[in-house]
mmCIF file of C-alpha atoms in Angstrom:
data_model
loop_
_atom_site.group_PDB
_atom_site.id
_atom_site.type_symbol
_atom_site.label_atom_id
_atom_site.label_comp_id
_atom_site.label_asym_id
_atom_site.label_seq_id
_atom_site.Cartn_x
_atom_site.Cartn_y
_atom_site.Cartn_z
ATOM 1 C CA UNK H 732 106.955 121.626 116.274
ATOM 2 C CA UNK H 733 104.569 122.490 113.778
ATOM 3 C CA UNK H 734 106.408 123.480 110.299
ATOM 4 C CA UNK H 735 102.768 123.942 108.818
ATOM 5 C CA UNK H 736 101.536 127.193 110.831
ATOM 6 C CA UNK H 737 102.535 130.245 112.886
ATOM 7 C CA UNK H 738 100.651 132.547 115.700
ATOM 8 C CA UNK H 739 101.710 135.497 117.051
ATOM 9 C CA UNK H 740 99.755 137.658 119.739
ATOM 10 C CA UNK H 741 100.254 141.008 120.148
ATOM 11 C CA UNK H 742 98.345 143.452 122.401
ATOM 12 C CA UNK H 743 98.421 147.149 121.372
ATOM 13 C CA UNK H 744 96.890 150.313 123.030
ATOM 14 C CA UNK H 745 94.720 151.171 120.123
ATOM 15 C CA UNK H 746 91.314 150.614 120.000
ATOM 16 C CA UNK H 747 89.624 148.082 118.012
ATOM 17 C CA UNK H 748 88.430 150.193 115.355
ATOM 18 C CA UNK H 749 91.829 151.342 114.266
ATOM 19 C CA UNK H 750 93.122 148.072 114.065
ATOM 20 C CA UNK H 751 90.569 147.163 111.981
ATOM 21 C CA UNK H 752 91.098 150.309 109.555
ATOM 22 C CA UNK H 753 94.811 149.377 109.873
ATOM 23 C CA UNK H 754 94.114 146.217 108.659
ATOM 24 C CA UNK H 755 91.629 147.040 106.017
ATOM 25 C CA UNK H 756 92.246 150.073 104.343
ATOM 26 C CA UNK H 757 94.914 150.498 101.880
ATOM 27 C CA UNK H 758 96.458 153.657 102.631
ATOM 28 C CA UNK H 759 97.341 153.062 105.723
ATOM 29 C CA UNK H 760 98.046 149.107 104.574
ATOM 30 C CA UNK H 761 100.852 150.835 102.273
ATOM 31 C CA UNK H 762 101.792 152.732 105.330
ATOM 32 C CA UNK H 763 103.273 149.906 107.222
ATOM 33 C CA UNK H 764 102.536 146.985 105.800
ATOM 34 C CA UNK H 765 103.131 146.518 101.645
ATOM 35 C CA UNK H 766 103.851 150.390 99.983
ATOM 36 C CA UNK H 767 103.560 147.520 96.627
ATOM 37 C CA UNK H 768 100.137 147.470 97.458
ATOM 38 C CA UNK H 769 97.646 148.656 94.587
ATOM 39 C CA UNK H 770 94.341 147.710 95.536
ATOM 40 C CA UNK H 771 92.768 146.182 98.557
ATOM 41 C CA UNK H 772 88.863 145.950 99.325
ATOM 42 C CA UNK H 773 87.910 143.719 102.495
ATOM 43 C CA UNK H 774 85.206 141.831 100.484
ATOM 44 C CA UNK H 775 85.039 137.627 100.284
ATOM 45 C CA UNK H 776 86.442 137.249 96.908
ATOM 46 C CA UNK H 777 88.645 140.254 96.497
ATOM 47 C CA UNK H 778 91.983 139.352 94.674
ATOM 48 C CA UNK H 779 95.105 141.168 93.975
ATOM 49 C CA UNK H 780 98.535 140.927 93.666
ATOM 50 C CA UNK H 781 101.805 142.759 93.746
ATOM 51 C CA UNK H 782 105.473 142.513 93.522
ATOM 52 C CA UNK H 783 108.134 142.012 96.181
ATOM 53 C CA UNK H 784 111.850 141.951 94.867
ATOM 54 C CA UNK H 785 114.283 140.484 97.798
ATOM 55 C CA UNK H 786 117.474 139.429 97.798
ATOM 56 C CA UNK H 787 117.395 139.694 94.046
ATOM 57 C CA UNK H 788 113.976 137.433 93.650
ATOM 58 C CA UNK H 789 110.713 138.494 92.453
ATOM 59 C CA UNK H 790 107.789 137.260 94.595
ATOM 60 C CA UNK H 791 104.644 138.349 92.979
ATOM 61 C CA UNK H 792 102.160 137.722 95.854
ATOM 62 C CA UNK H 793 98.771 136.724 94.999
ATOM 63 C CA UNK H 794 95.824 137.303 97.658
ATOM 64 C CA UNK H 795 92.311 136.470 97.495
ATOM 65 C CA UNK H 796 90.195 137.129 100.479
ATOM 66 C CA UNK H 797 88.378 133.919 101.909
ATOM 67 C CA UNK H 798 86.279 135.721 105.194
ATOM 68 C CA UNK H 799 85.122 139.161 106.285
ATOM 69 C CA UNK H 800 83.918 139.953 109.787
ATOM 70 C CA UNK H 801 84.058 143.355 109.943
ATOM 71 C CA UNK H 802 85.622 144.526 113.150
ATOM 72 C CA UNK H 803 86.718 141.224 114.035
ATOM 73 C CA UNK H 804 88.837 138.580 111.448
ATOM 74 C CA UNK H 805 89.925 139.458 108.028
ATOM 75 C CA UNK H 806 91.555 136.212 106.525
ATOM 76 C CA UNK H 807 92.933 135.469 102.852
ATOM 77 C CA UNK H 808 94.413 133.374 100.797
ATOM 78 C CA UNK H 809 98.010 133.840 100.297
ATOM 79 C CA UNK H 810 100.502 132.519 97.786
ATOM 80 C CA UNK H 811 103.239 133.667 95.259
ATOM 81 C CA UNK H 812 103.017 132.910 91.648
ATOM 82 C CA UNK H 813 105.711 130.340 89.737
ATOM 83 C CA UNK H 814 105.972 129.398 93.444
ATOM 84 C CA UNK H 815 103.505 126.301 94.480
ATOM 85 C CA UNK H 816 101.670 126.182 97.407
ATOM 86 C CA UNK H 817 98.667 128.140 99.081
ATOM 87 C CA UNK H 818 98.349 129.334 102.696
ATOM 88 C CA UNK H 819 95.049 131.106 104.968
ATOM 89 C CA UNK H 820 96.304 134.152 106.788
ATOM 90 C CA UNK H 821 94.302 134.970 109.280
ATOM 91 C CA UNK H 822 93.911 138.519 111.571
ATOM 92 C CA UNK H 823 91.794 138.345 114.264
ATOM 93 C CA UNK H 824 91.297 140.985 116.822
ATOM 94 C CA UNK H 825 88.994 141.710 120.021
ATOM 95 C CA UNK H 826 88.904 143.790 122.258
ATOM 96 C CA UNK H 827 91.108 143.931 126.033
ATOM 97 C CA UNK H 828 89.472 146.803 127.779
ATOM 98 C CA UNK H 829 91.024 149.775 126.107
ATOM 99 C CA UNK H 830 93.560 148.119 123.977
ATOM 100 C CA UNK H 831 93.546 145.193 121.651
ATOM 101 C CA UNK H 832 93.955 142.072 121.099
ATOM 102 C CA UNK H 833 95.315 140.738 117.761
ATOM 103 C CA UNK H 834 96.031 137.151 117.140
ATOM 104 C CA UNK H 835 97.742 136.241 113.367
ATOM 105 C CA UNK H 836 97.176 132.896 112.079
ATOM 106 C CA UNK H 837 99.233 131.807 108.907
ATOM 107 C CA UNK H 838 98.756 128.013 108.029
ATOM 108 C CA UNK H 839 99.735 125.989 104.866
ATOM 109 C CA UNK H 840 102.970 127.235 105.207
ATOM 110 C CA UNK H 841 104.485 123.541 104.314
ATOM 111 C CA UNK H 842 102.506 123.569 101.124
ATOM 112 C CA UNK H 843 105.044 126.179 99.943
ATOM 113 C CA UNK H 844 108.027 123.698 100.102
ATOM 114 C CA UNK H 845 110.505 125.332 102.351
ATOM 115 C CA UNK H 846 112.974 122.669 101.493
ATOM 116 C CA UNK H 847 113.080 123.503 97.862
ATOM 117 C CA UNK H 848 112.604 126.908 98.420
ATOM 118 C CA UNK H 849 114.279 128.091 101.908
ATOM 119 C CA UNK H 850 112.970 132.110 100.807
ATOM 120 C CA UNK H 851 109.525 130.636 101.993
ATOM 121 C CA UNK H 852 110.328 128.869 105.491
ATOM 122 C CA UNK H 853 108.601 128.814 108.961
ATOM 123 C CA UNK H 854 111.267 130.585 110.032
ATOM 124 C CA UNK H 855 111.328 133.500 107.225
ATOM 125 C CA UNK H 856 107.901 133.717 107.472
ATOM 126 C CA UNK H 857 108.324 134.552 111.266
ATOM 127 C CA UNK H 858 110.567 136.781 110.830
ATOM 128 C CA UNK H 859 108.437 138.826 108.474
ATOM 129 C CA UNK H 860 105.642 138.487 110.930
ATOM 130 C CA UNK H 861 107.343 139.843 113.819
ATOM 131 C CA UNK H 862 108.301 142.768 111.425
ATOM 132 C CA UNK H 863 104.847 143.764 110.838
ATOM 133 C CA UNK H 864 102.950 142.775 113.576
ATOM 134 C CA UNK H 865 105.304 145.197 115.353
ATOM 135 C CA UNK H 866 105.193 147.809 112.650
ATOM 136 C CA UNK H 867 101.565 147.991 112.959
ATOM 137 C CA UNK H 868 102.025 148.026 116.550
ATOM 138 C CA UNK H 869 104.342 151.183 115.970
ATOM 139 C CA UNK H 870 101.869 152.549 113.392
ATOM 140 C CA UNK H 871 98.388 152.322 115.914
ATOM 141 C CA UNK H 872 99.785 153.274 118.860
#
């Protein structure tokens, strides 16, 4: 099994413009994605960050955008500060007639050392994914 990266497909009936907008714009990003969220621009080179408190830890996330395509991928760089590690996530979507395809790629998740830190395993991490790949789900359809 491969520790280092996760995929999840999802198929929604929504078309592939509001997926995108989803995806991209921050209001409806703090709708059901991060409500932490204070900026967001889908621009190569964009960077924020924001603060998560869970289970009593602060995880001040720290994106920078790596690749714009608009309509089709949006991927960024993705790690926590005090935390090591960096990771590429990765949302691709195309079209399926009506509906959508959306593929999520999130690699260099070993880089965050899941054994020192358990808050940042494979398996957390796919957990949070199948939380919001289904809340956006929820939120498009």
């Amino acid at each position: 099994m491969d520790n280092d990266k996760l995929v999840i497909e999802h198929i929604y009936d929504a078309s592939g413009e509001k997926t995108w907008n989803a995806l991209t714009d921050i209001a409806q990003m703090k709708q059901w994605y991060f409500p932490q969220l204070a900026d967001f621009k889908p621009k190569a080179g964009f960077q924020t960050e924001f603060n998560v408190h869970h289970e009593g830890k602060d995880f001040v996330h720290i994106w920078k955008v790596t690749e714009v395509i608009p309509l089709q991928k949006i991927a960024y760089e993705w790690r926590y500060a005090g935390y090591p590690g960096n990771s590429l996530l990765q949302f691709e979507i195309s079209p399926k007639g009506e509906k959508t395809k959306l593929t999520l790629t999130h690699s260099g998740l070993a880089s965050f050392k899941p054994e020192e830190f358990p808050a940042l395993s494979k398996d957390n991490f796919m957990l949070g994914w199948t939380h919001f790949t289904t809340a956006l789900g929820d939120f498009i359809q």
